[in-house]
């Protein structure tokens, strides 16, 4: 399968297959971007250009949608995405100390990705588990009632 030079993301053939799945309908843009990101881990500039061309819409529209929704990424991320809730209940119940523990354990600042590509650390809006604040989500798994002391134990599951 063909990959664009310098683009570690999804290959052109797979983008074309995803577009065919949605009959190349522009109204399916969000679903198309979701599928591309699911396969590549992010939506590359090359993929956005191909999608725009195939849907006969401006690249700026594809880019606008890909950057509007926070769950889409236009750059590569780690294998495990650690999302920290930044809403009021988590903040009040100690999220800052949890963030400091995550940054220390992973050796990266908020928004960073480890050099081995294993972890990305980022903020997210409410995870919907305010009753167990502070909370984080690692890929699809949610962890609540966090303390800085629990952070190394949780991360150990993913190392």
Short mmCIF file of C-alpha atoms in Angstrom, two decimals:
data_model
loop_
_atom_site.label_atom_id
_atom_site.label_comp_id
_atom_site.label_asym_id
_atom_site.label_seq_id
_atom_site.Cartn_x
_atom_site.Cartn_y
_atom_site.Cartn_z
CA UNK A 1 0.00 0.00 0.00
CA UNK A 2 1.17 3.50 -0.85
CA UNK A 3 2.04 6.01 1.85
CA UNK A 4 2.90 9.60 1.14
CA UNK A 5 6.55 10.45 1.77
CA UNK A 6 7.02 11.75 5.29
CA UNK A 7 3.46 10.86 6.28
CA UNK A 8 3.35 7.96 8.76
CA UNK A 9 -0.45 8.11 8.76
CA UNK A 10 -2.96 6.16 6.73
CA UNK A 11 -2.25 5.07 3.14
CA UNK A 12 -4.13 6.46 0.15
CA UNK A 13 -5.73 3.12 -0.64
CA UNK A 14 -7.25 2.86 2.83
CA UNK A 15 -8.56 6.45 2.70
CA UNK A 16 -10.21 5.58 -0.60
CA UNK A 17 -11.79 2.47 0.93
CA UNK A 18 -13.18 4.51 3.83
CA UNK A 19 -14.60 7.09 1.42
CA UNK A 20 -16.25 4.30 -0.59
CA UNK A 21 -17.80 2.93 2.61
CA UNK A 22 -19.68 6.24 2.89
CA UNK A 23 -20.39 6.46 -0.86
CA UNK A 24 -18.19 9.60 -0.98
CA UNK A 25 -21.00 11.63 0.60
CA UNK A 26 -19.89 15.05 1.94
CA UNK A 27 -22.50 14.80 4.72
CA UNK A 28 -20.56 11.82 6.09
CA UNK A 29 -17.41 13.90 6.65
CA UNK A 30 -17.35 13.48 10.45
CA UNK A 31 -17.75 9.70 10.16
CA UNK A 32 -15.04 9.56 7.49
CA UNK A 33 -12.63 11.56 9.66
CA UNK A 34 -13.48 9.31 12.62
CA UNK A 35 -12.65 6.17 10.62
CA UNK A 36 -9.41 7.67 9.28
CA UNK A 37 -8.31 8.65 12.77
CA UNK A 38 -9.26 5.25 14.15
CA UNK A 39 -6.90 3.60 11.68
CA UNK A 40 -4.01 6.09 11.69
CA UNK A 41 -4.27 7.56 15.16
CA UNK A 42 -4.70 11.03 13.68
CA UNK A 43 -5.91 12.81 10.55
CA UNK A 44 -2.89 13.84 8.49
CA UNK A 45 -2.72 16.79 6.11
CA UNK A 46 -2.33 14.30 3.27
CA UNK A 47 -5.49 12.44 4.31
CA UNK A 48 -7.42 15.72 4.60
CA UNK A 49 -6.33 16.69 1.08
CA UNK A 50 -7.40 13.32 -0.33
CA UNK A 51 -10.75 13.45 1.46
CA UNK A 52 -11.43 16.99 0.20
CA UNK A 53 -10.53 16.02 -3.35
CA UNK A 54 -12.70 12.90 -3.33
CA UNK A 55 -15.69 14.68 -1.73
CA UNK A 56 -15.22 17.70 -4.02
CA UNK A 57 -15.17 20.11 -1.08
CA UNK A 58 -12.48 22.62 -0.05
CA UNK A 59 -9.59 21.35 2.08
CA UNK A 60 -10.36 24.23 4.44
CA UNK A 61 -13.74 22.65 5.20
CA UNK A 62 -12.15 19.28 6.05
CA UNK A 63 -9.49 21.02 8.14
CA UNK A 64 -12.17 23.11 9.87
CA UNK A 65 -14.12 20.03 10.92
CA UNK A 66 -10.97 18.11 11.92
CA UNK A 67 -9.80 20.94 14.16
CA UNK A 68 -13.22 21.95 15.55
CA UNK A 69 -13.87 18.70 17.39
CA UNK A 70 -11.39 18.07 20.21
CA UNK A 71 -11.42 14.31 19.77
CA UNK A 72 -9.86 14.65 16.31
CA UNK A 73 -6.11 15.14 16.13
CA UNK A 74 -4.10 16.48 13.21
CA UNK A 75 -0.80 15.24 14.59
CA UNK A 76 0.39 11.79 15.69
CA UNK A 77 -0.35 10.82 19.27
CA UNK A 78 0.87 8.15 21.60
CA UNK A 79 -0.45 4.60 21.67
CA UNK A 80 -2.15 5.46 24.97
CA UNK A 81 -3.87 8.82 25.27
CA UNK A 82 -4.15 9.96 28.88
CA UNK A 83 -6.98 12.48 29.12
CA UNK A 84 -7.34 14.49 32.31
CA UNK A 85 -10.69 16.08 33.08
CA UNK A 86 -10.25 19.81 33.57
CA UNK A 87 -13.79 20.67 34.68
CA UNK A 88 -14.67 22.20 38.04
CA UNK A 89 -15.41 19.06 40.11
CA UNK A 90 -12.08 17.44 39.14
CA UNK A 91 -10.23 20.71 39.63
CA UNK A 92 -11.70 21.24 43.10
CA UNK A 93 -10.96 17.64 44.15
CA UNK A 94 -7.26 17.68 43.27
CA UNK A 95 -6.78 17.26 39.51
CA UNK A 96 -3.75 19.60 39.58
CA UNK A 97 -1.82 17.22 41.86
CA UNK A 98 -2.80 14.30 39.59
CA UNK A 99 -1.54 16.22 36.55
CA UNK A 100 1.77 16.90 38.29
CA UNK A 101 2.11 13.19 39.10
CA UNK A 102 1.33 12.24 35.48
CA UNK A 103 3.85 14.75 34.11
CA UNK A 104 6.51 13.48 36.53
CA UNK A 105 5.85 9.78 35.82
CA UNK A 106 5.70 10.20 32.05
CA UNK A 107 8.46 12.81 31.82
CA UNK A 108 6.40 15.05 29.54
CA UNK A 109 4.40 18.24 30.00
CA UNK A 110 0.66 18.44 29.44
CA UNK A 111 0.07 18.26 25.67
CA UNK A 112 3.22 16.22 25.08
CA UNK A 113 3.93 12.74 23.77
CA UNK A 114 6.63 10.47 25.18
CA UNK A 115 9.66 9.99 22.93
CA UNK A 116 8.82 6.30 22.49
CA UNK A 117 5.33 7.23 21.24
CA UNK A 118 3.66 5.26 24.01
CA UNK A 119 1.80 8.05 25.88
CA UNK A 120 0.19 11.39 25.05
CA UNK A 121 -1.00 13.56 27.92
CA UNK A 122 -3.81 16.03 27.35
CA UNK A 123 -6.74 17.80 28.96
CA UNK A 124 -10.32 17.00 28.07
CA UNK A 125 -13.71 18.34 29.01
CA UNK A 126 -15.96 16.53 31.46
CA UNK A 127 -15.71 12.74 31.38
CA UNK A 128 -19.16 12.43 32.96
CA UNK A 129 -17.92 10.81 36.16
CA UNK A 130 -18.03 13.81 38.50
CA UNK A 131 -19.05 11.57 41.41
CA UNK A 132 -15.56 10.01 41.38
CA UNK A 133 -13.54 13.17 40.68
CA UNK A 134 -10.72 13.67 39.95
CA UNK A 135 -10.78 11.37 36.95
CA UNK A 136 -8.67 10.47 33.94
CA UNK A 137 -9.28 8.34 30.88
CA UNK A 138 -6.59 6.20 29.22
CA UNK A 139 -7.90 5.36 25.77
CA UNK A 140 -11.35 3.94 26.70
CA UNK A 141 -10.70 3.10 30.37
CA UNK A 142 -11.81 5.58 33.03
CA UNK A 143 -10.11 5.91 36.43
CA UNK A 144 -11.72 7.90 39.24
CA UNK A 145 -11.07 8.88 42.84
CA UNK A 146 -7.48 9.51 41.80
CA UNK A 147 -4.64 10.52 44.02
CA UNK A 148 -1.06 11.28 42.95
CA UNK A 149 -0.03 8.05 44.69
CA UNK A 150 -2.28 5.93 42.40
CA UNK A 151 -0.85 7.40 39.17
CA UNK A 152 2.30 5.18 38.98
CA UNK A 153 0.22 2.05 39.66
CA UNK A 154 -2.25 2.90 36.89
CA UNK A 155 0.47 3.77 34.37
CA UNK A 156 2.28 0.53 35.15
CA UNK A 157 -0.63 -1.33 33.50
CA UNK A 158 0.29 0.33 30.19
CA UNK A 159 4.10 0.16 30.26
#
